[in-house]
mmCIF file with all atom_site columns, C-alpha atoms in Angstrom:
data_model
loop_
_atom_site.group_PDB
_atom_site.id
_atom_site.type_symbol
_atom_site.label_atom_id
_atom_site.label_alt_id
_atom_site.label_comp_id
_atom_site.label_asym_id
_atom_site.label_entity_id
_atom_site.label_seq_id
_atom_site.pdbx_PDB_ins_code
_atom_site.Cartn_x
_atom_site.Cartn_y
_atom_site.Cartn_z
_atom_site.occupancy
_atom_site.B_iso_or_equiv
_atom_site.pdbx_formal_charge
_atom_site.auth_seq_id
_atom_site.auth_comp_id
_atom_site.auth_asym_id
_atom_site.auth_atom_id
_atom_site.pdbx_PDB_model_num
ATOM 1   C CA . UNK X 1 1   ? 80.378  149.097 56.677 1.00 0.00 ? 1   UNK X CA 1
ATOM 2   C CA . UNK X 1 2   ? 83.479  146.799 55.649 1.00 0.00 ? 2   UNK X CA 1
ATOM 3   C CA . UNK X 1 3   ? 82.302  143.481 53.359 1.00 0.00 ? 3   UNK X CA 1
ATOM 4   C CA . UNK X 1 4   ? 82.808  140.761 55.377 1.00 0.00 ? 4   UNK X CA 1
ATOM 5   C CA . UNK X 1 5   ? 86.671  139.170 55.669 1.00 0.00 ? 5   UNK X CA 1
ATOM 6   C CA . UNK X 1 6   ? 86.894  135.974 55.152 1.00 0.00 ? 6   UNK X CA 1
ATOM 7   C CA . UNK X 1 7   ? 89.454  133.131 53.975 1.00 0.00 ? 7   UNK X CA 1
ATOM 8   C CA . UNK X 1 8   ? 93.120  131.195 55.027 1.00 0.00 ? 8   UNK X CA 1
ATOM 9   C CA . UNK X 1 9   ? 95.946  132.354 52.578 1.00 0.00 ? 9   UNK X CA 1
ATOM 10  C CA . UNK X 1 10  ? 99.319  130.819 52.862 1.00 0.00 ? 10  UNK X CA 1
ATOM 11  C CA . UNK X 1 11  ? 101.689 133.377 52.492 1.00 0.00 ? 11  UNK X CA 1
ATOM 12  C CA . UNK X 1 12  ? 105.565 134.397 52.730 1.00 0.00 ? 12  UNK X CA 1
ATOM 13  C CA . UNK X 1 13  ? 107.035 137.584 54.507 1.00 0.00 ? 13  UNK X CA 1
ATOM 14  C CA . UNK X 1 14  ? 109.170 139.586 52.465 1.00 0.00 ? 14  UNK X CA 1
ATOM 15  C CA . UNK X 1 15  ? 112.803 140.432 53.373 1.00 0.00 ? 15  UNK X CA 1
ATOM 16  C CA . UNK X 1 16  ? 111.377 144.004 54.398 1.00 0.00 ? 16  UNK X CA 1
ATOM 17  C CA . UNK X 1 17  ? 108.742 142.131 56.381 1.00 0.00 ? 17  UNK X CA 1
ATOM 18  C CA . UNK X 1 18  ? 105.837 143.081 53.986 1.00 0.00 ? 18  UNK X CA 1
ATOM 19  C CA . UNK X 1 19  ? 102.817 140.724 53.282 1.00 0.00 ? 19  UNK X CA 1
ATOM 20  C CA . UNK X 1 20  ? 100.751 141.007 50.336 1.00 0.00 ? 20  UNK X CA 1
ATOM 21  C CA . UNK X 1 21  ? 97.467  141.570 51.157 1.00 0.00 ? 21  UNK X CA 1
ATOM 22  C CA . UNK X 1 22  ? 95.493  138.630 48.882 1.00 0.00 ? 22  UNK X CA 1
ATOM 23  C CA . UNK X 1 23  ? 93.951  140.579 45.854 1.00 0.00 ? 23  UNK X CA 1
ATOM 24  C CA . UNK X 1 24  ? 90.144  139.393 47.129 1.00 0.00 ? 24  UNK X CA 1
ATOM 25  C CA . UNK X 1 25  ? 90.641  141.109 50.032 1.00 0.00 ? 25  UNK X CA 1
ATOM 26  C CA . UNK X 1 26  ? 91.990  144.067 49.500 1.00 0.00 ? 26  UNK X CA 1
ATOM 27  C CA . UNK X 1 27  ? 88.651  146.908 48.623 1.00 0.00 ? 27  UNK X CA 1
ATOM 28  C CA . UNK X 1 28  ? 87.725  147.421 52.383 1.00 0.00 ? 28  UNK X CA 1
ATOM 29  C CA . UNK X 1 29  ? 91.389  149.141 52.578 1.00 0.00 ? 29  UNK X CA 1
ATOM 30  C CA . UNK X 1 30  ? 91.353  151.119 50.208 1.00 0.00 ? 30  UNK X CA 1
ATOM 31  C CA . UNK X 1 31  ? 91.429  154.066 52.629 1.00 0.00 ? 31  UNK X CA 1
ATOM 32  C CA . UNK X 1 32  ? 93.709  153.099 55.126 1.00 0.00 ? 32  UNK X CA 1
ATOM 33  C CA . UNK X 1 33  ? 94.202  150.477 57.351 1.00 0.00 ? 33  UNK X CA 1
ATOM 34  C CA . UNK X 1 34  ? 95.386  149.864 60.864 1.00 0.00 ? 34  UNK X CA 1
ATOM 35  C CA . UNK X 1 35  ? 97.570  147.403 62.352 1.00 0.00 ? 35  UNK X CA 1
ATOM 36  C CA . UNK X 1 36  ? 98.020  145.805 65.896 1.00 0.00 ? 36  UNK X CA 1
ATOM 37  C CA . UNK X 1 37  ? 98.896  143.460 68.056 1.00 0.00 ? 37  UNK X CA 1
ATOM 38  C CA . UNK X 1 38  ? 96.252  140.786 68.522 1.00 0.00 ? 38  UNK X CA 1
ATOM 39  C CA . UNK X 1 39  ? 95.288  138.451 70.999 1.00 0.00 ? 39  UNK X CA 1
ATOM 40  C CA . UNK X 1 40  ? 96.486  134.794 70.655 1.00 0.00 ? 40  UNK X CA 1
ATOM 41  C CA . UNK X 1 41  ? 99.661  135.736 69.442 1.00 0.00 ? 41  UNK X CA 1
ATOM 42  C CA . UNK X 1 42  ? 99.458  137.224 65.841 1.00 0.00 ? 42  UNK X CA 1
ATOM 43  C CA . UNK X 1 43  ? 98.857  140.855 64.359 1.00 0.00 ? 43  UNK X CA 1
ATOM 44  C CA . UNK X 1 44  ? 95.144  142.080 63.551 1.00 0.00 ? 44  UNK X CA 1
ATOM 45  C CA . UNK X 1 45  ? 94.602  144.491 60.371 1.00 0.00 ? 45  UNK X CA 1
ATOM 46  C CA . UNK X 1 46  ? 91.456  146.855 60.460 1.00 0.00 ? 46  UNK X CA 1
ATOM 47  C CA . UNK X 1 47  ? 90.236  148.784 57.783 1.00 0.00 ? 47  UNK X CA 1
ATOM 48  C CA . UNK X 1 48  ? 89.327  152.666 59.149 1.00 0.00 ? 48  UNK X CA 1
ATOM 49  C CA . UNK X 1 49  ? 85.845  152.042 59.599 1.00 0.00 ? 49  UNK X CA 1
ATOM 50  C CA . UNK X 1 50  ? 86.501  148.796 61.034 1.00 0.00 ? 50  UNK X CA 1
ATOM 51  C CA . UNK X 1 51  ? 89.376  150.103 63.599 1.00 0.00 ? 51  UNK X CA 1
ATOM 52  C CA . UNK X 1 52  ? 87.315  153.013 64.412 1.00 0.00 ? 52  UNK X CA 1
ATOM 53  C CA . UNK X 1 53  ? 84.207  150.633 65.213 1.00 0.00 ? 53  UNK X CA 1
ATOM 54  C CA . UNK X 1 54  ? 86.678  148.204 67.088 1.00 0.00 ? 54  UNK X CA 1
ATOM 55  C CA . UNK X 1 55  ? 87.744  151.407 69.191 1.00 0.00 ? 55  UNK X CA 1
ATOM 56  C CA . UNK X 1 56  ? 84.539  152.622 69.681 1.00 0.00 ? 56  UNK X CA 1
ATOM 57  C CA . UNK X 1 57  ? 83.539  149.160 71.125 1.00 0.00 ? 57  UNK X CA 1
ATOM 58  C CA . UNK X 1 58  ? 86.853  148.698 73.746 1.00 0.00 ? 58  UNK X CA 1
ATOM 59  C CA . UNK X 1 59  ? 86.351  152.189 74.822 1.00 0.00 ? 59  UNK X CA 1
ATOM 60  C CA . UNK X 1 60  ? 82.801  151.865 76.085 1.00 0.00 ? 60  UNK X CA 1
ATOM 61  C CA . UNK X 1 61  ? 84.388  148.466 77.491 1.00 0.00 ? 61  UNK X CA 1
ATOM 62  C CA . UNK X 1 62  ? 87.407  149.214 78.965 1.00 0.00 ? 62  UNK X CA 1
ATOM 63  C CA . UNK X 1 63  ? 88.209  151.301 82.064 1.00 0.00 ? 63  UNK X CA 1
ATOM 64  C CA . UNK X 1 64  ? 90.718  153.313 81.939 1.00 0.00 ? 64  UNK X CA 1
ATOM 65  C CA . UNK X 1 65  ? 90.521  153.653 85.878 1.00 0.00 ? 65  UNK X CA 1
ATOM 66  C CA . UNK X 1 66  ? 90.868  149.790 86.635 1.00 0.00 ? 66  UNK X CA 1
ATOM 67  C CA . UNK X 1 67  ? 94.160  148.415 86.763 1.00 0.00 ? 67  UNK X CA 1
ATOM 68  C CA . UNK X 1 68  ? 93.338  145.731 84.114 1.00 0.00 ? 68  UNK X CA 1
ATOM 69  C CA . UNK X 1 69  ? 91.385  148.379 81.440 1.00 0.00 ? 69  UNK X CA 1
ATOM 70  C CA . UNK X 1 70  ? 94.740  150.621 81.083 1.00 0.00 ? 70  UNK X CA 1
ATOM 71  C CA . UNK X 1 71  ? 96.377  147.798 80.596 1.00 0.00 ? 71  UNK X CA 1
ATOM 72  C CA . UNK X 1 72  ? 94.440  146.290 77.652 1.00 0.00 ? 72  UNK X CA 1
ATOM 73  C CA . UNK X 1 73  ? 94.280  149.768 76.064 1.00 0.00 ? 73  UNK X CA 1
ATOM 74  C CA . UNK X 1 74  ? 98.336  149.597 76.248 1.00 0.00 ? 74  UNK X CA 1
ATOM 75  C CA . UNK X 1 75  ? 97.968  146.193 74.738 1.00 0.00 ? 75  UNK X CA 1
ATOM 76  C CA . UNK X 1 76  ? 95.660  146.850 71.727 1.00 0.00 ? 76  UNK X CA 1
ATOM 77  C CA . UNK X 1 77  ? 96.565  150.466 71.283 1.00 0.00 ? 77  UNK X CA 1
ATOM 78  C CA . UNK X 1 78  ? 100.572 151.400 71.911 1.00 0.00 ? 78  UNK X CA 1
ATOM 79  C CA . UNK X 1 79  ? 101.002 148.617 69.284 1.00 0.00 ? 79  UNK X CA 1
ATOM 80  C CA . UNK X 1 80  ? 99.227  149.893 66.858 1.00 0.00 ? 80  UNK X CA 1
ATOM 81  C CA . UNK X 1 81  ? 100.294 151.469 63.851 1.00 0.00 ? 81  UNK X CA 1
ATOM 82  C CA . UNK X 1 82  ? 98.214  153.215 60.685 1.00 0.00 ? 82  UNK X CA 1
ATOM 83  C CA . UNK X 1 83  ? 99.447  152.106 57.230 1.00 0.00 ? 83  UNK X CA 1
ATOM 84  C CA . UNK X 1 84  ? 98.390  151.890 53.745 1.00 0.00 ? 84  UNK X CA 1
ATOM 85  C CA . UNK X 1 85  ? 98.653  149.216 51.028 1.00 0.00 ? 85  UNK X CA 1
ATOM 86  C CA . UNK X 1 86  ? 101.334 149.873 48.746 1.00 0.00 ? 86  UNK X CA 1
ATOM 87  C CA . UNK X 1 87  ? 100.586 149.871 44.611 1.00 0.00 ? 87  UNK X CA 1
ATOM 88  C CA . UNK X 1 88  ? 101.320 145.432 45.097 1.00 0.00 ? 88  UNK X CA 1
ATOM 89  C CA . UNK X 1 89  ? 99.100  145.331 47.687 1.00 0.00 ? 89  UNK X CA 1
ATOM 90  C CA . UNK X 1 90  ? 101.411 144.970 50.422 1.00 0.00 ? 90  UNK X CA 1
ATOM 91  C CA . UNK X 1 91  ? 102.292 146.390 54.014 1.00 0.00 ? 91  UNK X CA 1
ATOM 92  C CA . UNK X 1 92  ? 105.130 146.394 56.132 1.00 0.00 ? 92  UNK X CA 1
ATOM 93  C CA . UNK X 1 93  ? 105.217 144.477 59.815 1.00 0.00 ? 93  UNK X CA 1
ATOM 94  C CA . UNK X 1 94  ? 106.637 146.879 62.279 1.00 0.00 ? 94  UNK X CA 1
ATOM 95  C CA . UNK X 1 95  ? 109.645 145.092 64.408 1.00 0.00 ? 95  UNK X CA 1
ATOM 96  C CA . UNK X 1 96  ? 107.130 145.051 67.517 1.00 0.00 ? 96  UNK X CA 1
ATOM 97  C CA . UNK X 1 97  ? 104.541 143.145 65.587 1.00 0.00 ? 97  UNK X CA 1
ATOM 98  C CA . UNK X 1 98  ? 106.441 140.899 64.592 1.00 0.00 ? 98  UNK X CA 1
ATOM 99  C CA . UNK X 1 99  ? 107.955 140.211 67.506 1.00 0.00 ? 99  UNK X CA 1
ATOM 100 C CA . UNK X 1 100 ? 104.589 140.049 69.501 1.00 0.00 ? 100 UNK X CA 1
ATOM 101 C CA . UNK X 1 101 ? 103.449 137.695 67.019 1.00 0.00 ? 101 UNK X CA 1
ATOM 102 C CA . UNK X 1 102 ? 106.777 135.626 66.714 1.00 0.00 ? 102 UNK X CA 1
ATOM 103 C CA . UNK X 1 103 ? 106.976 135.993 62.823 1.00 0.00 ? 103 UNK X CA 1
ATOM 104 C CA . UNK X 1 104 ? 108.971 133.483 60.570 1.00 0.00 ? 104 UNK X CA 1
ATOM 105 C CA . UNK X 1 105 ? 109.157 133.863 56.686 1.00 0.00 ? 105 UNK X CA 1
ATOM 106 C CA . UNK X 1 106 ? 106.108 131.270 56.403 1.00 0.00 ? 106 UNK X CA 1
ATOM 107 C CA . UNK X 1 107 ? 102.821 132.762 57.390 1.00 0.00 ? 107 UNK X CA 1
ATOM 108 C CA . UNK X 1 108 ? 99.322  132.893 56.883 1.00 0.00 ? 108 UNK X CA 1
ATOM 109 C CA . UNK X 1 109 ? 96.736  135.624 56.502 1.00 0.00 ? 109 UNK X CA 1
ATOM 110 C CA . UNK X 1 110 ? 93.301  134.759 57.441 1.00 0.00 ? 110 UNK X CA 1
ATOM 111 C CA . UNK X 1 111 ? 90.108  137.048 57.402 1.00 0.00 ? 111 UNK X CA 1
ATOM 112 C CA . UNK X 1 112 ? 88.160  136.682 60.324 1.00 0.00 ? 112 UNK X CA 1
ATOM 113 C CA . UNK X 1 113 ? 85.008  138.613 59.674 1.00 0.00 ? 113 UNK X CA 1
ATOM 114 C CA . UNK X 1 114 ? 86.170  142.221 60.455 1.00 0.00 ? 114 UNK X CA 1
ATOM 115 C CA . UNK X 1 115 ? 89.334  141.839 59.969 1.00 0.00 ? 115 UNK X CA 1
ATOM 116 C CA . UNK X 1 116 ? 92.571  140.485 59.181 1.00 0.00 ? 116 UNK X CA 1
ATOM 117 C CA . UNK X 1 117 ? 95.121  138.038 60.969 1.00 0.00 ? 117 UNK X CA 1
ATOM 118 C CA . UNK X 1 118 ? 98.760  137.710 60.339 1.00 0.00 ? 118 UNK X CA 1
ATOM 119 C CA . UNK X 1 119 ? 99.937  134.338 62.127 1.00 0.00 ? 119 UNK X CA 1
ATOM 120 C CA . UNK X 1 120 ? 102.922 132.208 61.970 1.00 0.00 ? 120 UNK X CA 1
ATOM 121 C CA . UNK X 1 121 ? 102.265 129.367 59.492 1.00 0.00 ? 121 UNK X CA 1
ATOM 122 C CA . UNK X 1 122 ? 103.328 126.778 62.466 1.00 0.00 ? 122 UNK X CA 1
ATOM 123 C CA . UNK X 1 123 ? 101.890 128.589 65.016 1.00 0.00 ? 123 UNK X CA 1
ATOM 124 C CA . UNK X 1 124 ? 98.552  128.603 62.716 1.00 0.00 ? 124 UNK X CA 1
ATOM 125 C CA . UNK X 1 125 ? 98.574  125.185 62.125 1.00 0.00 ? 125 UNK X CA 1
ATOM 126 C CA . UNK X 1 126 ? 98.880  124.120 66.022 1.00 0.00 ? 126 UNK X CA 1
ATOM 127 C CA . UNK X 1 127 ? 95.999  126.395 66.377 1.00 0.00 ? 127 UNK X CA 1
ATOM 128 C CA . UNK X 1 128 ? 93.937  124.934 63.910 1.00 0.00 ? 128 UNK X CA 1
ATOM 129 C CA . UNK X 1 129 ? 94.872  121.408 64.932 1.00 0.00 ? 129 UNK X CA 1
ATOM 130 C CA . UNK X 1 130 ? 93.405  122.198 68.356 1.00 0.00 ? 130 UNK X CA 1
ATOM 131 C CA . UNK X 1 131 ? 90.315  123.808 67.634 1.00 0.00 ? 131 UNK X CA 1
ATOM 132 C CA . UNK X 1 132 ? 89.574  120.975 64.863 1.00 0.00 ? 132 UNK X CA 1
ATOM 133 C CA . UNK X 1 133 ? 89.674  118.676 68.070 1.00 0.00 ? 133 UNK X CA 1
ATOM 134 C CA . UNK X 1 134 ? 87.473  120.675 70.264 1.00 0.00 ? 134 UNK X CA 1
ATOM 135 C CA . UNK X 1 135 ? 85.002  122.802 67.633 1.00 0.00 ? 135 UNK X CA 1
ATOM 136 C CA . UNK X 1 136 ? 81.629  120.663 68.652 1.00 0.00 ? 136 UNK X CA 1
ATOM 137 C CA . UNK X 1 137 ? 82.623  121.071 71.980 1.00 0.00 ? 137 UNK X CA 1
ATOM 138 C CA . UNK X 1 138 ? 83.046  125.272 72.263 1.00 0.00 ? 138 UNK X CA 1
ATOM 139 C CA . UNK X 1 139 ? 80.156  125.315 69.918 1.00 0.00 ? 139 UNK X CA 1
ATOM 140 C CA . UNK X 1 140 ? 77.997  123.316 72.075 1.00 0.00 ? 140 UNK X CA 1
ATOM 141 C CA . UNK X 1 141 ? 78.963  125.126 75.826 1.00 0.00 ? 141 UNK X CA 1
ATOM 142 C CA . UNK X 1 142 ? 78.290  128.805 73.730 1.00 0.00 ? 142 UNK X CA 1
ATOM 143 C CA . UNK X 1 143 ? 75.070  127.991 73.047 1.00 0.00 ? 143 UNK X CA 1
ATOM 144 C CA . UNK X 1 144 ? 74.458  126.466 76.147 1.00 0.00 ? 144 UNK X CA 1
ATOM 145 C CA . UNK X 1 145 ? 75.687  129.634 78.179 1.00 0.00 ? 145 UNK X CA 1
ATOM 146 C CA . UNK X 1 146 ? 73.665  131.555 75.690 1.00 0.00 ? 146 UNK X CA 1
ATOM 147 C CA . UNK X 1 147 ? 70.708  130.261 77.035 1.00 0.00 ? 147 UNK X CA 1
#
């Protein structure tokens, strides 16, 4: 099982479009890592077990004879790419990804439980800025609906 991912780093793209992975963070990929497009606009990293896991769970989920399940695999699988840290800890954005994700030099990596997201710095903070306004609110209805 990966350690839990957790954190906001504010971080700069190479000009090879490689992020260093922060130091803290980087054990659970020691044997590989995957990397996709995510929802919301920014690229996910999964360790193996993690990705495997994360497949495991959208297979079961998604229906590959429904319109809507082939195209979510397209969406969270064509993208995706297997990669390994490099001896500083870093790994390149493939051109898709960062397109998908609309990548400028100023970014941010954030772990998010089981994995990683790569998000535009501004892009980030609109995010953030949003959700700050709204947090009691979503937290609130889920545990409403939950019950």
């Amino acid at each position: 099982m990966t350690s839990m991912l957790l954190g906001e780093y504010a971080q700069k793209l190479d000009e090879k479009n490689r992020v260093t992975v922060p130091a803290r963070l980087r054990e659970p990929f020691g044997d590989g890592l995957f990397v996709t497009r995510g929802l919301d606009k920014c690229v996910a990293i999964y360790a193996r077990d993690g990705w495997d896991a994360f497949v495991e769970q959208q297979t079961a989920r998604l229906d590959p004879f429904t319109r809507e399940g082939r195209q979510m695999e397209r969406f969270l699988f064509g993208g995706a790419v297997e990669a390994e840290l490099d001896r500083q800890g870093r790994i390149a954005v493939p051109p898709p990804l960062m397109q998908h994700a609309v990548l400028q030099r100023e970014i941010v990596v954030v772990g998010v439980r089981d994995r990683l997201e790569i998000w535009d710095r501004g892009a980030w903070e609109r995010g953030l800025a949003e959700l700050e306004g709204s947090a009691e609110n979503v937290a609130e209805r889920l545990v409403r609906d939950a019950r």
